[in-house]
C-alpha positions in Angstrom: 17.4 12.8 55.0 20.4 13.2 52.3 22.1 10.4 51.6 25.8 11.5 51.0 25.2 10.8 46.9 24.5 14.0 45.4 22.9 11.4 41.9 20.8 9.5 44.6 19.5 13.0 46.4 18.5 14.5 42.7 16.7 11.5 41.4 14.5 11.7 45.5 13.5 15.3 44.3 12.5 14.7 40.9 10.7 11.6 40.8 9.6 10.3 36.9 5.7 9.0 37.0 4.8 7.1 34.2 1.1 7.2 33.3 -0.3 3.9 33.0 -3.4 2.3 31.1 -6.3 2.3 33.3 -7.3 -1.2 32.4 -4.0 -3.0 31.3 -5.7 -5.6 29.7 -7.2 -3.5 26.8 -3.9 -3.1 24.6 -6.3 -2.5 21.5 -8.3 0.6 20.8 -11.5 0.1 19.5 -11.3 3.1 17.0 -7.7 3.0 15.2 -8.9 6.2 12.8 -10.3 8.6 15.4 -6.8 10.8 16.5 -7.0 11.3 20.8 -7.6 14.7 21.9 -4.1 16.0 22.5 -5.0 19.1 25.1 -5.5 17.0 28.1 -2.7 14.3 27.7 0.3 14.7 29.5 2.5 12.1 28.3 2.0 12.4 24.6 6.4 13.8 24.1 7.9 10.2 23.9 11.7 10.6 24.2 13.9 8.6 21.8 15.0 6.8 24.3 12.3 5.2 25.3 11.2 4.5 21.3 14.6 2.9 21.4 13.6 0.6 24.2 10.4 -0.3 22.1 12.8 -1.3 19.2 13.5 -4.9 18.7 17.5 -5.4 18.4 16.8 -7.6 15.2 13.9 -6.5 13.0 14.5 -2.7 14.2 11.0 -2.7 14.1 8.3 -1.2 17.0 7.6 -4.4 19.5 4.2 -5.8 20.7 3.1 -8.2 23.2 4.8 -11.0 23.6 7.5 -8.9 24.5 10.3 -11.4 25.3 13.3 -10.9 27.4 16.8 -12.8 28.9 18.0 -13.4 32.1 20.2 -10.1 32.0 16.5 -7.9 30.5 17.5 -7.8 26.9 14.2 -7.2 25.2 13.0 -8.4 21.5 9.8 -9.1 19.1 8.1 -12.2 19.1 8.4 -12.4 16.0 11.9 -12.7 15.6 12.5 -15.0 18.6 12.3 -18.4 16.5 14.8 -16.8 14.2 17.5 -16.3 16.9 17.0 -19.9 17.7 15.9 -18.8 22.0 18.8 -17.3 22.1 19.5 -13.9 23.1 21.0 -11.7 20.2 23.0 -8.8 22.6 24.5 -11.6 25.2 23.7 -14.7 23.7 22.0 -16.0 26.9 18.7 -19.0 26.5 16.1 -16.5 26.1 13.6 -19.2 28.1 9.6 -17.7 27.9 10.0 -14.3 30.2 7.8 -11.7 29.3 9.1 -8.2 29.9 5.4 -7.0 31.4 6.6 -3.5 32.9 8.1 -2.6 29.1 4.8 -3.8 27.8 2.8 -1.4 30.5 5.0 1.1 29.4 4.0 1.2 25.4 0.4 0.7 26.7 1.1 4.7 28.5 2.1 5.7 25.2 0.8 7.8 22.3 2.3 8.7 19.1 1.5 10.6 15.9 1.1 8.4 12.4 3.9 7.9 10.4 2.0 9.5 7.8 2.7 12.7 9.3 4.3 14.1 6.8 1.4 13.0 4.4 -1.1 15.2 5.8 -2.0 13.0 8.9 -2.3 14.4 12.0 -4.1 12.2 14.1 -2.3 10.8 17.6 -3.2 7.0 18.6 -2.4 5.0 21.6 0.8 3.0 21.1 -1.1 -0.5 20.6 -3.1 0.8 18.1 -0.6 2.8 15.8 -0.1 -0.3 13.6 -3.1 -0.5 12.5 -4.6 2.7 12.2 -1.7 3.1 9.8 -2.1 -0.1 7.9 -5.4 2.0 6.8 -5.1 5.5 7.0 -6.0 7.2 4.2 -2.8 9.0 4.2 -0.8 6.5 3.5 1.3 6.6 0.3 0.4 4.8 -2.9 3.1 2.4 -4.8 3.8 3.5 -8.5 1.0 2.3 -10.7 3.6 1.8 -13.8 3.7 -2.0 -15.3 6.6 -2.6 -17.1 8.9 -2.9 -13.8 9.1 -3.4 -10.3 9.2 0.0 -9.6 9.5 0.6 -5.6 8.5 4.4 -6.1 5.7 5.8 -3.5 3.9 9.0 -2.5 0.9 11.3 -3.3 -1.3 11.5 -6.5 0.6 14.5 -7.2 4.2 13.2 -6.8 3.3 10.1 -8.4 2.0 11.8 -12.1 4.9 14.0 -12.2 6.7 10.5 -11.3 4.7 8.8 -14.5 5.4 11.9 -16.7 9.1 12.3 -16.0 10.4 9.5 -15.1 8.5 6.4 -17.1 7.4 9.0 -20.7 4.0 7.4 -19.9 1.8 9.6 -22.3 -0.4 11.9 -20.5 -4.5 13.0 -21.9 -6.8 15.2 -20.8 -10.5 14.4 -21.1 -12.7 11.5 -20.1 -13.2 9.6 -23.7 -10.1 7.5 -25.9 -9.4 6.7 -28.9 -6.5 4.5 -29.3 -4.8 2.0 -31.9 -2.6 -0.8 -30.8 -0.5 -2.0 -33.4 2.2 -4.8 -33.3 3.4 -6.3 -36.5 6.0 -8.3 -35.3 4.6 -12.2 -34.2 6.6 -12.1 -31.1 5.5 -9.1 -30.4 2.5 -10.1 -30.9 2.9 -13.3 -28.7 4.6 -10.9 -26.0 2.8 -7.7 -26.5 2.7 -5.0 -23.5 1.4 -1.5 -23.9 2.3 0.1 -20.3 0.0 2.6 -19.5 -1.8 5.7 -20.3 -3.1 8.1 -18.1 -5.8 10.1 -18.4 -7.2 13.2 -16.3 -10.9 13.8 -16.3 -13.1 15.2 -13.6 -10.1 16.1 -11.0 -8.7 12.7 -11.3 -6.2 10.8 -12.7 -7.2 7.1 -13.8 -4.7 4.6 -15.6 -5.0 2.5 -18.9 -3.6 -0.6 -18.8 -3.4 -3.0 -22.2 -1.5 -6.1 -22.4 -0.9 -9.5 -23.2 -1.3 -12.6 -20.7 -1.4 -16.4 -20.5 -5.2 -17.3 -19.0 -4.3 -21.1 -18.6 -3.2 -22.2 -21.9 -4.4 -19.7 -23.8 -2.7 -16.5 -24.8 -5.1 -13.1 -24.2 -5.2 -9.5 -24.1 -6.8 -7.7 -21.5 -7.1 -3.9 -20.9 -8.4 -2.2 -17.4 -8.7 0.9 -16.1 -7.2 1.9 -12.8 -8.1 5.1 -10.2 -6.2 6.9 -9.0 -7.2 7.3 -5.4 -8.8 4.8 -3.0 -11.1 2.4 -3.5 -14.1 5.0 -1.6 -13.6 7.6 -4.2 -13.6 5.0 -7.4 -16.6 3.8 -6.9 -17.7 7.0 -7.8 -16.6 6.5 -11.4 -17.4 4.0 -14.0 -16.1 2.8 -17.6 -16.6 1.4 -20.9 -14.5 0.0 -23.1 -14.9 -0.9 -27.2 -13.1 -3.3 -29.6 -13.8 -4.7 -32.8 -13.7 -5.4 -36.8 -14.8 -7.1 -39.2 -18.7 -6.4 -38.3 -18.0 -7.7 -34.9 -17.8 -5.9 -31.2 -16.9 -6.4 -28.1 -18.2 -4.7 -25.1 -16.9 -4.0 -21.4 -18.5 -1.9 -18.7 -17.4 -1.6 -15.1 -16.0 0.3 -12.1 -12.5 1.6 -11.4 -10.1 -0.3 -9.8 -8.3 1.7 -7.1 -4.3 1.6 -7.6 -4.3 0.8 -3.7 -4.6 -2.8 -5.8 -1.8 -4.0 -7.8 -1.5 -4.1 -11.2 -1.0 -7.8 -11.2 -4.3 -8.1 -8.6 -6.3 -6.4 -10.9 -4.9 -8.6 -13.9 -5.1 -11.7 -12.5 -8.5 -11.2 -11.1 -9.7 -10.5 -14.8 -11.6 -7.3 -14.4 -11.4 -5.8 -17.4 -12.1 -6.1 -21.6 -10.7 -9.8 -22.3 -10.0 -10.5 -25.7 -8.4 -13.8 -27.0 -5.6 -13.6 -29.5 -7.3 -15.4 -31.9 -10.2 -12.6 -31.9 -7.8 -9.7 -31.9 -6.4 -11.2 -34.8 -9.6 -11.6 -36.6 -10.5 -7.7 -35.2 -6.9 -7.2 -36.7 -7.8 -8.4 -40.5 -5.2 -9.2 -43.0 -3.1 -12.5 -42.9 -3.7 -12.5 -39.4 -0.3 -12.3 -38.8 -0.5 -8.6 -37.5 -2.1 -6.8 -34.4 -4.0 -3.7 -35.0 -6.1 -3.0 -32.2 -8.8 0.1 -31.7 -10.0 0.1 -28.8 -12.1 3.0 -27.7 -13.8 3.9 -24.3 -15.3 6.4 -21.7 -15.1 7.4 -18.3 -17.9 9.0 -16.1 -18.9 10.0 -12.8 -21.6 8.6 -11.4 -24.8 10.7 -9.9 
């Protein structure tokens, strides 16, 4: 029977159905990496309005159970609730401990494409396990390799060595063995000395050379370490060698790659690499002692 209320009579004849999770306790799926099948899902479009429900009104960022709500159903993160002291951003109402289940149901009905789309991923993954298929997809963009600043720079291997190239001068070889001399004649350089990088491209790749100085507790050192660039999978694939020394002495490291999916300063700090005390480099160094000069040689190969 018609109402009189031609809004009421249109929403009777086009109900909405919203699919939901056919076991609502199972928010997480058990394989975050394998995309769904997108042929036989029917509710994979997700309007913006709905990803704007889904939005918490402080971080901005996606929300996941506990969602909390207020009185009047304004929704946010639980992560942000101790940080508007229980108290409802939009109206300022005592937020209390209500959970908003039906918006929870809701994302659980959902699924989404990576953010790394534009990366080359095109998996799609339920909406409670998004987060952390993309905390590892392999897609994912890596951060700038360079040293010498905070450099917030991210994307692909590509973007990232015409990012080296152009934008940081770091100098740029071919092949898969070095050669090079380190030379600081200055004593606070000496005291303060950091070579950047160097990158080198050998067998399709692009790895990194890293040379500098460091405190290791009291005692001032040099340590240079080579970086891949690619994920930690593909480095293993790879190993090093590196070569200082004078004065009929030598010092030898061998090792493995470090992906640049670990920071510079990991990598440092962990000490993977060719240590060499100050006092030795001097001594390598000859003269007064006064003056660094540094050969350092090396080689990178692949791995059968």
């Amino acid at each position: 029977m018609a109402s009189g209320n031609p809004f009421f009579d249109d929403l009777r004849s086009k109900p909405e159905v919203i699919d939901l999770p056919q076991n609502e306790d199972r928010l997480d799926s058990e394989s975050v990496n394998e995309p769904t099948q997108t042929a036989t899902k029917p509710n994979l479009i997700v309007s913006s309005n709905v990803r704007e429900l889904l939005e918490c009104p402080v971080c901005l960022n996606a929300m996941y159970p506990p969602i909390h709500q207020c009185l009047n159903g304004h929704t946010l993160c639980s992560g942000c609730k101790p940080r508007v002291h229980n108290r409802c951003p939009t109206c300022r109402h005592e937020l209390g401990n209500i959970r908003c289940l039906a918006l929870e149901k809701v994302a659980a009905s959902l699924e989404l494409p990576c953010k790394y789309q534009s990366y080359g991923c095109v998996g799609i993954y339920p909406y409670y396990s998004k987060l952390k298929h993309e905390s590892q997809c392999s897609y994912r963009p890596y951060s700038c390799p360079y040293a010498g600043s905070e450099c917030t720079v991210v994307g692909d291997i590509p973007f990232l060595v015409a990012h080296l190239k152009d934008d940081h001068k770091v100098d740029m070889h071919s092949g898969s063995t070095f050669n090079h001399r380190y030379v600081k004649s200055n004593p606070h350089e000496v005291e303060n000395a950091t070579w950047m990088l160097t990158v080198f491209s050998c067998f399709g790749q692009y790895f990194c050379l890293h040379f500098e100085a460091f405190q290791l507790g009291m005692a001032p050192v040099y340590i240079a370490f080579l970086r891949f660039m690619g994920d930690d999978n593909e480095a293993k694939n790879y190993s090093y060698s590196l070569e200082v020394g004078g004065n009929g002495r030598k010092l030898i490291w061998q090792g493995v790659p470090r992906s640049i999916r670990d920071s510079h300063r990991k990598v440092r700090d962990s000490f993977d690499g060719l240590i060499i005390q100050r006092n030795m480099a001097l001594f390598f160094s000859g003269g007064d002692r006064k003056e660094l000069k540094l050969r350092v040689t090396g080689r990178i190969w692949k791995e059968q």
